[in-house]
Coordinates of C-alpha atoms in Angstrom, one line a residue:
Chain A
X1 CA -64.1 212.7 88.7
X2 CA -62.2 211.6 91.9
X3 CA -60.9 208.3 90.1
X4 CA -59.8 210.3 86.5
X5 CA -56.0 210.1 87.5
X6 CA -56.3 206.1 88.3
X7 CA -58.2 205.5 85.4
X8 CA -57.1 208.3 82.7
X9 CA -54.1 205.7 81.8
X10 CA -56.4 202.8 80.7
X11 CA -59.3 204.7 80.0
X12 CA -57.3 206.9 76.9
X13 CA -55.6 203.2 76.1
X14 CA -58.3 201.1 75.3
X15 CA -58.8 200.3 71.2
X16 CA -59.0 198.0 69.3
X17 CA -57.3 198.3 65.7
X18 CA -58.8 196.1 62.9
X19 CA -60.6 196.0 59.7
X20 CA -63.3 198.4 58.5
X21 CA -66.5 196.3 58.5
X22 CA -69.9 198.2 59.5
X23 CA -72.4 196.4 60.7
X24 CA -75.5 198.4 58.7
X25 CA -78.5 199.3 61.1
X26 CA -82.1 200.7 59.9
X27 CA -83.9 202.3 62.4
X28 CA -86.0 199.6 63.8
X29 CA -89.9 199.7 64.2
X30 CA -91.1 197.5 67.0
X31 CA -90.3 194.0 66.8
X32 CA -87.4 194.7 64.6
X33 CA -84.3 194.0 65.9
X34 CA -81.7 195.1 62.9
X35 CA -78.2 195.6 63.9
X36 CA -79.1 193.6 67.0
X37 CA -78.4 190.5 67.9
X38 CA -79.5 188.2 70.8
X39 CA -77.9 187.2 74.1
X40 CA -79.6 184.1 75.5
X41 CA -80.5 183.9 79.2
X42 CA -77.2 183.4 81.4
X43 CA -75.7 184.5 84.1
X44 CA -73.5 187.8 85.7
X45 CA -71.1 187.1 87.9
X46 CA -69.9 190.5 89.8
X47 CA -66.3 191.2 90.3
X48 CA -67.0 193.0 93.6
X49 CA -70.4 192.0 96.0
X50 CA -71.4 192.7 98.9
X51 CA -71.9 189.7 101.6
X52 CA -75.6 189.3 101.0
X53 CA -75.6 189.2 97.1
X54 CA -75.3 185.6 95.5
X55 CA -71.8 185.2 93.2
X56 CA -73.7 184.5 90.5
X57 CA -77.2 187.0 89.0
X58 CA -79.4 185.7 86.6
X59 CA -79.6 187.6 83.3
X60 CA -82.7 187.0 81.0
X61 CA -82.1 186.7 77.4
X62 CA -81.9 190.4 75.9
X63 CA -81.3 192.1 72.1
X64 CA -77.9 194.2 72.3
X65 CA -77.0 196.3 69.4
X66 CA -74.0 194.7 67.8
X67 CA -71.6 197.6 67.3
X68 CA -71.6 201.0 69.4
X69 CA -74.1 204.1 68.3
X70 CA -72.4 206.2 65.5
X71 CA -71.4 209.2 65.0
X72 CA -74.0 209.7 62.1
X73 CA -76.4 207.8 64.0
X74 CA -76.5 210.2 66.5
X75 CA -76.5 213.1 64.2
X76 CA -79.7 211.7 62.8
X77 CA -81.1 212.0 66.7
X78 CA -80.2 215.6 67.3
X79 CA -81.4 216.6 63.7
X80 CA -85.2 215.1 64.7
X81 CA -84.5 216.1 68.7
X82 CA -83.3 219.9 68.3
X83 CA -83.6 219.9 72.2
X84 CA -80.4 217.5 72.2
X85 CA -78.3 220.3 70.1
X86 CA -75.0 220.9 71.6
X87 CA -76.4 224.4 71.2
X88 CA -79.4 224.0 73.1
X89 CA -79.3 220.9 75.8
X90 CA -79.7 222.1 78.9
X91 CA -76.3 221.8 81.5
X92 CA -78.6 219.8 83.6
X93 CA -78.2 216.5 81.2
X94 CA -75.0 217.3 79.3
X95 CA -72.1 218.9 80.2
X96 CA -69.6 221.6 78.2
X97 CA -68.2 218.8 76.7
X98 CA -71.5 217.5 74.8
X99 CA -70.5 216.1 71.5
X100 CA -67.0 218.2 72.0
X101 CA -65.6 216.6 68.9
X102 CA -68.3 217.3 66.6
X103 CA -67.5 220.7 64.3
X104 CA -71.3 222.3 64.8
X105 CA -74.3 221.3 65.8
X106 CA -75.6 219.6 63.0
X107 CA -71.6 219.3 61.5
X108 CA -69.6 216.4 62.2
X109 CA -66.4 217.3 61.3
X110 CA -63.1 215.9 61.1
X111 CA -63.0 214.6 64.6
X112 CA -66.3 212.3 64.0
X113 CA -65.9 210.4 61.3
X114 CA -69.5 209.4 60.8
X115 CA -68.8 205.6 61.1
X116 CA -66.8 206.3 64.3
X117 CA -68.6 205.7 67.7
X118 CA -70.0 208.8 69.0
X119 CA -68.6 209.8 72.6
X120 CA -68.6 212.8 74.9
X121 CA -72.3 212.1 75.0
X122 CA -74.4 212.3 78.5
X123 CA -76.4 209.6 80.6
X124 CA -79.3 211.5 79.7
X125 CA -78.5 212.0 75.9
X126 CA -77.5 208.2 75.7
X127 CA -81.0 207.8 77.1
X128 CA -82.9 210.0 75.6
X129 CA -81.7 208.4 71.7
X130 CA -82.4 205.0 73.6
X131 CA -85.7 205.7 73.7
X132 CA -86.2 207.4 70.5
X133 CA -85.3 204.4 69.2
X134 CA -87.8 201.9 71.2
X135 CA -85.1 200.9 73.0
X136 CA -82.9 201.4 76.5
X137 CA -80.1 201.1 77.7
X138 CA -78.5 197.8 78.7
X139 CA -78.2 196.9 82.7
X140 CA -74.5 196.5 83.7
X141 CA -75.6 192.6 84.3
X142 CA -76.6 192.7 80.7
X143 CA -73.5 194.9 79.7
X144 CA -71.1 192.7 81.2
X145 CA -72.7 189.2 80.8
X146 CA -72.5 190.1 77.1
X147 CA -68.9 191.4 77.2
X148 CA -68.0 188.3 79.7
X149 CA -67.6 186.2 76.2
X150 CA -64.9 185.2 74.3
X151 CA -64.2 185.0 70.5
X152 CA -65.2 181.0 70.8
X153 CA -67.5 180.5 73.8
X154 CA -69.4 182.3 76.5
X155 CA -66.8 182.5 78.8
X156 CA -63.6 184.6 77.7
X157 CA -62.0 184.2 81.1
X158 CA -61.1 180.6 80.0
X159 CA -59.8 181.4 76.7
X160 CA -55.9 182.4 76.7
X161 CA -56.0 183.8 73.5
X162 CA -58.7 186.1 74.7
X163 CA -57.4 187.0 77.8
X164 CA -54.1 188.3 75.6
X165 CA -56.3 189.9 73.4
X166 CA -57.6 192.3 76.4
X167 CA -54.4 192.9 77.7
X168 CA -53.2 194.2 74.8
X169 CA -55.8 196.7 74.6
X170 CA -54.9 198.5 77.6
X171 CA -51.2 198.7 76.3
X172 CA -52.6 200.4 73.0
X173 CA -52.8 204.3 72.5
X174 CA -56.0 205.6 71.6
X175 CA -56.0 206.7 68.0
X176 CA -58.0 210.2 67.1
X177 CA -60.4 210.0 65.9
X178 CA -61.4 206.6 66.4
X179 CA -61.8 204.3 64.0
X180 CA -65.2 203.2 63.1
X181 CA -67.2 200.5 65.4
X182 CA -67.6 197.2 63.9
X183 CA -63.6 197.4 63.7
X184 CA -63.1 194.5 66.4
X185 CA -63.6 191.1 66.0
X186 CA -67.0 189.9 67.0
X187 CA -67.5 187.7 70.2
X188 CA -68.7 184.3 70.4
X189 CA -72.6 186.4 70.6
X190 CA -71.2 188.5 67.6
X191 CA -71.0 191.6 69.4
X192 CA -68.3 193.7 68.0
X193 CA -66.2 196.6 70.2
X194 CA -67.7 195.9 73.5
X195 CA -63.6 195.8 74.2
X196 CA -60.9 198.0 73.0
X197 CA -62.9 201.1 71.3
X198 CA -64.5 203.0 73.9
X199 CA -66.4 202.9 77.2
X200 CA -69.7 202.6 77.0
X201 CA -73.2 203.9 79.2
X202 CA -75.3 201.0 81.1
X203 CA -78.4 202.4 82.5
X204 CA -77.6 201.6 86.2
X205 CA -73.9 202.9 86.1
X206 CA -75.1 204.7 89.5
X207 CA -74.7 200.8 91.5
X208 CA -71.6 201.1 91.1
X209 CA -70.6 201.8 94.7
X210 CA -68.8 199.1 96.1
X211 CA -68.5 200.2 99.6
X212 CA -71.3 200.1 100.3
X213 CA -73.4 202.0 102.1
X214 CA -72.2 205.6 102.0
X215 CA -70.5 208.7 99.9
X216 CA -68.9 209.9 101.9
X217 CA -67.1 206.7 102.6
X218 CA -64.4 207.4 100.1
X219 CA -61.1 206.3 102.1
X220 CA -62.5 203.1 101.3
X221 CA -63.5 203.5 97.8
X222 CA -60.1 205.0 97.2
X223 CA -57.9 202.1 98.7
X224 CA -59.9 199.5 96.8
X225 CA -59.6 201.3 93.6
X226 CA -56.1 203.2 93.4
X227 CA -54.4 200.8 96.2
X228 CA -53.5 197.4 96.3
X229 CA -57.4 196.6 96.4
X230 CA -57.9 193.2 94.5
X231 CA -58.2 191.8 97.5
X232 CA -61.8 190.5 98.3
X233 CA -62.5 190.3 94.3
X234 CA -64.3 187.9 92.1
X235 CA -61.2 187.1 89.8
X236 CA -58.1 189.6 90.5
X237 CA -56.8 188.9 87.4
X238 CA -60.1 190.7 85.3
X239 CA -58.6 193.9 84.9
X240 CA -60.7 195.5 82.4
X241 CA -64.2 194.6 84.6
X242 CA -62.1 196.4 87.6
X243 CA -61.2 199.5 85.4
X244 CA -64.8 199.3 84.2
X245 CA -66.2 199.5 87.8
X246 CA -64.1 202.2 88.7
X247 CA -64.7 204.1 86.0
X248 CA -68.5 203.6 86.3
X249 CA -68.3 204.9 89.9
X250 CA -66.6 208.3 88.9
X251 CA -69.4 209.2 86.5
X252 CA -72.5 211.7 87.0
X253 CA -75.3 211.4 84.6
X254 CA -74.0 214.5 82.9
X255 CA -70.4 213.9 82.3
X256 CA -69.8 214.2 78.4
X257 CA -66.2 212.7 78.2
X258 CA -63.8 211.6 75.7
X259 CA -64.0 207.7 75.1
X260 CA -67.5 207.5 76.6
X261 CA -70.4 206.1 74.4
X262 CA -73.1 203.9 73.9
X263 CA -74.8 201.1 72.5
X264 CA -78.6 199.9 73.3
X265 CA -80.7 196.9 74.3
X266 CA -83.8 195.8 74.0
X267 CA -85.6 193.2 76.0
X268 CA -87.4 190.5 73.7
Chain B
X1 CA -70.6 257.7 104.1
X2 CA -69.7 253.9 105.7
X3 CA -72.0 254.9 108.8
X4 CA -74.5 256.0 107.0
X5 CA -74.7 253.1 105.2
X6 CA -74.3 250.8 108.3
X7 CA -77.0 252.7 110.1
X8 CA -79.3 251.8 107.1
X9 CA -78.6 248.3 107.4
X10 CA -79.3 248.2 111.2
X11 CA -82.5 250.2 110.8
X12 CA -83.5 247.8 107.6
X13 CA -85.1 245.6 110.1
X14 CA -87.0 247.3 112.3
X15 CA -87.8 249.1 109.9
X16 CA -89.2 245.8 108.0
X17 CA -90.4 244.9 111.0
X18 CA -92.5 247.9 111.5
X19 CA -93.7 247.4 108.0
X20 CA -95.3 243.8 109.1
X21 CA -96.5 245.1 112.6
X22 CA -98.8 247.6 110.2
X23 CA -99.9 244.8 108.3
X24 CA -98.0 244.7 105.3
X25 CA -96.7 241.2 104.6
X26 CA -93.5 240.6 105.9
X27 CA -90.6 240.8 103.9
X28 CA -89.0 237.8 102.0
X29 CA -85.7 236.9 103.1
X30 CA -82.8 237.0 100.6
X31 CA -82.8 233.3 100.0
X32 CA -86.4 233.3 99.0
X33 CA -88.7 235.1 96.0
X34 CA -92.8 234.9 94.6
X35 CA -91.5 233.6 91.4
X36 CA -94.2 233.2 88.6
X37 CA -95.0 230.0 88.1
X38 CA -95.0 230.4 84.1
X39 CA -91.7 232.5 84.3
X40 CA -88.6 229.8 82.8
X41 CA -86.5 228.2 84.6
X42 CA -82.6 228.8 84.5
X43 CA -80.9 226.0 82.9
X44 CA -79.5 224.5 85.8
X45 CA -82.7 223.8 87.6
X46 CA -84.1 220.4 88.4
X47 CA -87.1 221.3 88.1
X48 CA -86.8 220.9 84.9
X49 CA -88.0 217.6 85.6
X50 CA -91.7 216.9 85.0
X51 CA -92.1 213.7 86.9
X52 CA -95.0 213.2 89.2
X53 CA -94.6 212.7 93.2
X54 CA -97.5 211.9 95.5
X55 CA -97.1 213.4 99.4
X56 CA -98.1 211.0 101.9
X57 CA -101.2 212.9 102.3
X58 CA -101.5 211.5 98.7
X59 CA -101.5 214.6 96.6
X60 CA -99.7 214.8 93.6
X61 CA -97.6 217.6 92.1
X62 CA -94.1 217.9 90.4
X63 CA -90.9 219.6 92.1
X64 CA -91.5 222.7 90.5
X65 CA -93.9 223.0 93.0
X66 CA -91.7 224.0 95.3
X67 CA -90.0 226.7 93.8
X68 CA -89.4 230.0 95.7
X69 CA -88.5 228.3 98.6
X70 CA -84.6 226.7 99.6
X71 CA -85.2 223.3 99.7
X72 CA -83.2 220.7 101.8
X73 CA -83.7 217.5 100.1
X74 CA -82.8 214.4 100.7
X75 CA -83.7 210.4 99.4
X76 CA -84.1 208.1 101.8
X77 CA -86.9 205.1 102.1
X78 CA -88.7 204.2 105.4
X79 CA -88.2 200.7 106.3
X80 CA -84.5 202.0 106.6
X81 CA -82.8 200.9 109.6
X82 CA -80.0 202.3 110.4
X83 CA -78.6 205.7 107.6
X84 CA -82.4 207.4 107.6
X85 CA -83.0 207.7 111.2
X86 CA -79.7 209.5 111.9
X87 CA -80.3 211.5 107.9
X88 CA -83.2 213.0 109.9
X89 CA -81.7 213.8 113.1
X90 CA -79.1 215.2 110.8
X91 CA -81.9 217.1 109.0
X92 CA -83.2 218.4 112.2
X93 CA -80.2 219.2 113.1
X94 CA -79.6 221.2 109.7
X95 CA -83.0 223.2 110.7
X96 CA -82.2 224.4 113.6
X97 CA -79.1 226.1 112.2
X98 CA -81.2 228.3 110.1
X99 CA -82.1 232.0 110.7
X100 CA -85.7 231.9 111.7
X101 CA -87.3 233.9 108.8
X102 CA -85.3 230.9 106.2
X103 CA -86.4 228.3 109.0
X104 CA -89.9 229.5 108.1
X105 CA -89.5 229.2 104.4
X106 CA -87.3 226.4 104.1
X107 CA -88.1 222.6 102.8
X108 CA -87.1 220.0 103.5
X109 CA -88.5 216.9 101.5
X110 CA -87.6 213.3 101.5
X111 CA -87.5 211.4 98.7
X112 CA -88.1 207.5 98.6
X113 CA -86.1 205.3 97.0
X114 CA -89.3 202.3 97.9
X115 CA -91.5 202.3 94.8
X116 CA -93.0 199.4 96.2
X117 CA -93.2 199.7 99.9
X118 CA -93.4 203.7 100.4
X119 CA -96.8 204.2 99.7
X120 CA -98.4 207.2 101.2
X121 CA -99.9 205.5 103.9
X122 CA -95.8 204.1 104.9
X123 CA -95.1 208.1 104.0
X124 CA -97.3 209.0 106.5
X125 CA -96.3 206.9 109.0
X126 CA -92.9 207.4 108.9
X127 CA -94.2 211.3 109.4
X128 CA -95.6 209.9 112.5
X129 CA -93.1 207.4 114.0
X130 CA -90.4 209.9 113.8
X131 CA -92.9 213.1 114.5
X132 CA -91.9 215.4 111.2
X133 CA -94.4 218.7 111.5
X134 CA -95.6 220.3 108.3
X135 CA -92.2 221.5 107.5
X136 CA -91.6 218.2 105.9
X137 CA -92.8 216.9 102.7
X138 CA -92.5 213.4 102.1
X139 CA -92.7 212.4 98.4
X140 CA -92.9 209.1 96.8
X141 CA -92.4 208.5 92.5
X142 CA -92.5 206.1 90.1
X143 CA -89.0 203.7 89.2
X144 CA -88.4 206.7 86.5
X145 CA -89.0 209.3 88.6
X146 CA -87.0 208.2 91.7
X147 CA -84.3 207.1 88.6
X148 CA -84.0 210.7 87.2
X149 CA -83.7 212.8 90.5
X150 CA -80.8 210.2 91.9
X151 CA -79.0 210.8 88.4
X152 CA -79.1 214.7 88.9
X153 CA -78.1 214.7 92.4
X154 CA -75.2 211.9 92.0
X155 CA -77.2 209.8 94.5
X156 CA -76.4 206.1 93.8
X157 CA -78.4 203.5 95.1
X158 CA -78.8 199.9 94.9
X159 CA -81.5 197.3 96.0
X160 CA -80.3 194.6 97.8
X161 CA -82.3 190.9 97.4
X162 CA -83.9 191.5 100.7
X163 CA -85.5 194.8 99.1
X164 CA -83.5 196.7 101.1
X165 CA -81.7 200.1 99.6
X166 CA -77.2 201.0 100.1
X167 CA -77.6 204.5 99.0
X168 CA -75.4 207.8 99.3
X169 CA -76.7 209.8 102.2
X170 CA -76.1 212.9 100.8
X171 CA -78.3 216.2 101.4
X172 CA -78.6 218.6 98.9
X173 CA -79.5 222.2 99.1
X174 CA -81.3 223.7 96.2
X175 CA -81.9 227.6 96.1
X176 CA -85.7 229.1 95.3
X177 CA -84.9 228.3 91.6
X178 CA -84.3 224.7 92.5
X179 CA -80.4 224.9 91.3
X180 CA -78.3 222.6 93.6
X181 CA -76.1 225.1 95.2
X182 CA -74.4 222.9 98.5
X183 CA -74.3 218.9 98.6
X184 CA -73.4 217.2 101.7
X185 CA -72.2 213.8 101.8
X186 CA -72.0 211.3 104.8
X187 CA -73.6 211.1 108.2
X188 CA -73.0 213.1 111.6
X189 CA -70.9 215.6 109.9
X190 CA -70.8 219.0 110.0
X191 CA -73.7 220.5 108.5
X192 CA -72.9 224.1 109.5
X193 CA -71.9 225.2 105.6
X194 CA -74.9 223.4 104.4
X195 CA -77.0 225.7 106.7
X196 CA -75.1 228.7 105.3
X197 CA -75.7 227.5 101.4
X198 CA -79.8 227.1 102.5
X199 CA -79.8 230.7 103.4
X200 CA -77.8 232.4 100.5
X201 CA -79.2 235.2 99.0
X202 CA -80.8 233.4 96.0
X203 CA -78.8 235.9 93.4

């Protein structure tokens, strides 16, 4: 992960310390959207673009789970999916640190309370429970439209007391293990913890490029990440959607690392 | 002991050679195997995918297909104008680095990242315009398919609103049990240690 030393700081900082209410989720059959809860069409407006993409991208209304995938949630998944074990995934879509906090395979363990989001889980595990679920993941238009809200309208980057409220995060320790999702205050879509308890999977984390066209082009990756690069962006000031880029661009499909988890969309 | 040893090795070939000339099949170079089809693969290989790809000569088969055999692979799409043109020269140029009897077993496929353009006929034209021989296989996918084998190789790619693709132009090597053993990233490089990783001994 070429960017782990920028971001390791913010990335092990990020939670959010509050109450203890769970938002409870059945597993849905189709049509059902428990636990989710519904974005209306809106728009994404990138941080970084390149010169041919329009500031603003339409999103069309989606379902988004309201809290992060748990811990026993997930449990439940590799119990039905024995090929998702940590024993017996393949290293090809999950790496050594697959479910790394867990105490067995089928043993949560002191480390995963089983309220707590579950992290250290792959692109293609996140996926793969996605699916099982009848649903995906969510787009990073859809991921960040969603977490573009504040507590009182649909646009936190207008709200002062918001803005605080993210800056704050980043100052905060991570607490292990984490405390359970549904902990944060809910936004004005009441979605919970899409700040301040862990990073989470979008299905096209792979766009995240930024330069451009090429790899191998990392001088200029590097300067616009680690350097003075706000230059050239959407709003300087939106340091937790610059982190979040970074740390998208550092990740491979199986990376299972600490503070990395998931929640799922649907479309309607 | 040492010369003995050395004069074994020298003779090895002609010896191979001899063994061809009398119409046994000629020996395998170290890169390559006849692996069973049903035998399982090791954990690290991407074949483990079971997506479907159709050629531009429209035939359909999965990656697996191509095991026994390095494989140079790369994604690309064809109505690429400026990064796949000089991929393939770079890809041509990767070939010709290659000891003859790997050159001979070697593949190198291209991958499209153009669900909707690269049809097979657009594969095969491509094949055309920029005169690939059999050597090259040309595959096109489904939006899943193409999704999957970026994610396993790192590639990242992104569709612009004119439908074009900014992608990585990275070339991976994968070894006769279709494990990625060399990626190289970027354009006009040196691809010398590529060239090296297609012809390692596949154990």
């Amino acid at each position: 992960m070429r960017l782990s030393s920028c971001l390791r700081l913010g990335a092990a900082a990020l939670a959010w310390i509050g109450g203890a209410l769970v938002v409870a989720r059945a597993t849905p059959a189709a049509g059902v959207t428990t636990g989710m809860t519904l974005i209306p069409t809106g728009t994404y407006a990138p941080l970084v673009r390149s010169q041919d993409e329009t500031a603003e991208v339409a999103v069309p209304s989606f379902w988004l789970d309201a809290v992060p995938v748990t811990n026993a949630e997930f449990l439940a998944f590799v119990q039905a999916n024995p090929k998702w074990r940590r024993s017996a995934v393949s290293p090809l879509f999950a790496d050594r640190g697959y479910l790394g906090d867990w105490a067995g395979d089928l043993e949560l363990g002191p480390l995963a309370p089983p309220a707590a989001p579950v992290v250290r889980v792959s692109w293609f595990a996140a996926r793969a429970y996605a699916q099982s679920m009848g649903k995906r993941l969510p787009t990073t238009a859809e991921w960040e439209r969603a977490a573009a809200a504040g507590f009182a309208g649909p646009a936190g980057s207008t709200e002062p007391g918001f803005q605080s409220a993210l800056l704050a995060w980043v100052t905060r320790p991570t607490p292990q293990p984490l405390p359970n999702v549904g902990s944060g205050r809910p936004n004005f879509f009441g979605v919970r913890d899409l700040h301040g308890l862990v990073w989470e999977w979008v299905a096209d984390f792979n766009t995240a490029m930024v330069t451009g066209e090429s790899r191998g082009d990392t001088g200029l990756e590097r300067n616009l990440f680690c350097g003075a690069g706000a230059a050239g962006l959407r709003d300087p000031s939106d340091f937790p959607a610059f982190m979040r880029i970074g740390f998208r661009s550092s990740l491979r499909a199986s990376y299972a690392v600490p503070n990395l988890g998931f929640r799922c969309a649907r479309s309607p | 002991m040492k010369l003995l040893v050395t004069a074994l090795l020298l003779l090895a070939p002609l010896l191979r050679a001899a063994e061809s000339a009398s119409g046994a099949p000629p020996a395998m170079p170290p890169c390559c195997a006849v692996i069973a089809p049903d035998a399982p693969l090791s954990g690290r290989s991407i074949y483990q995918l079971d997506s479907i790809w159709t050629n531009d000569a429209g035939r359909v088969s999965r990656l697996a297909a191509l095991r026994g055999r390095p494989v140079i692979l790369a994604m690309f799409f064809s109505h690429c104008e400026y990064a796949c043109p000089v991929l393939v020269q770079d890809l041509h140029r990767l070939r010709a680095q290659l000891p003859e009897a790997v050159r001979e077993r070697a593949a190198i496929v291209l991958v499209s990242f153009d669900t909707v353009r690269d049809t097979p006929a657009a594969l095969r034209a491509f094949r055309e315009r920029m005169s690939l021989d059999a050597g090259w296989t040309l595959l096109r996918g489904e939006t899943d398919a193409v999704e999957d084998l970026a994610m396993l190789l790192g590639v990242k790619f992104k569709q612009d609103a004119r439908g074009q693709f900014a992608h990585s132009n990275l070339i991976t090597i994968l070894n006769a049990e279709g494990e990625i053993v060399h990626q190289h990233a970027g354009l006009q490089g040196d691809i010398s240690e590529a060239a090296r990783a297609v012809a390692l001994p596949l154990h």
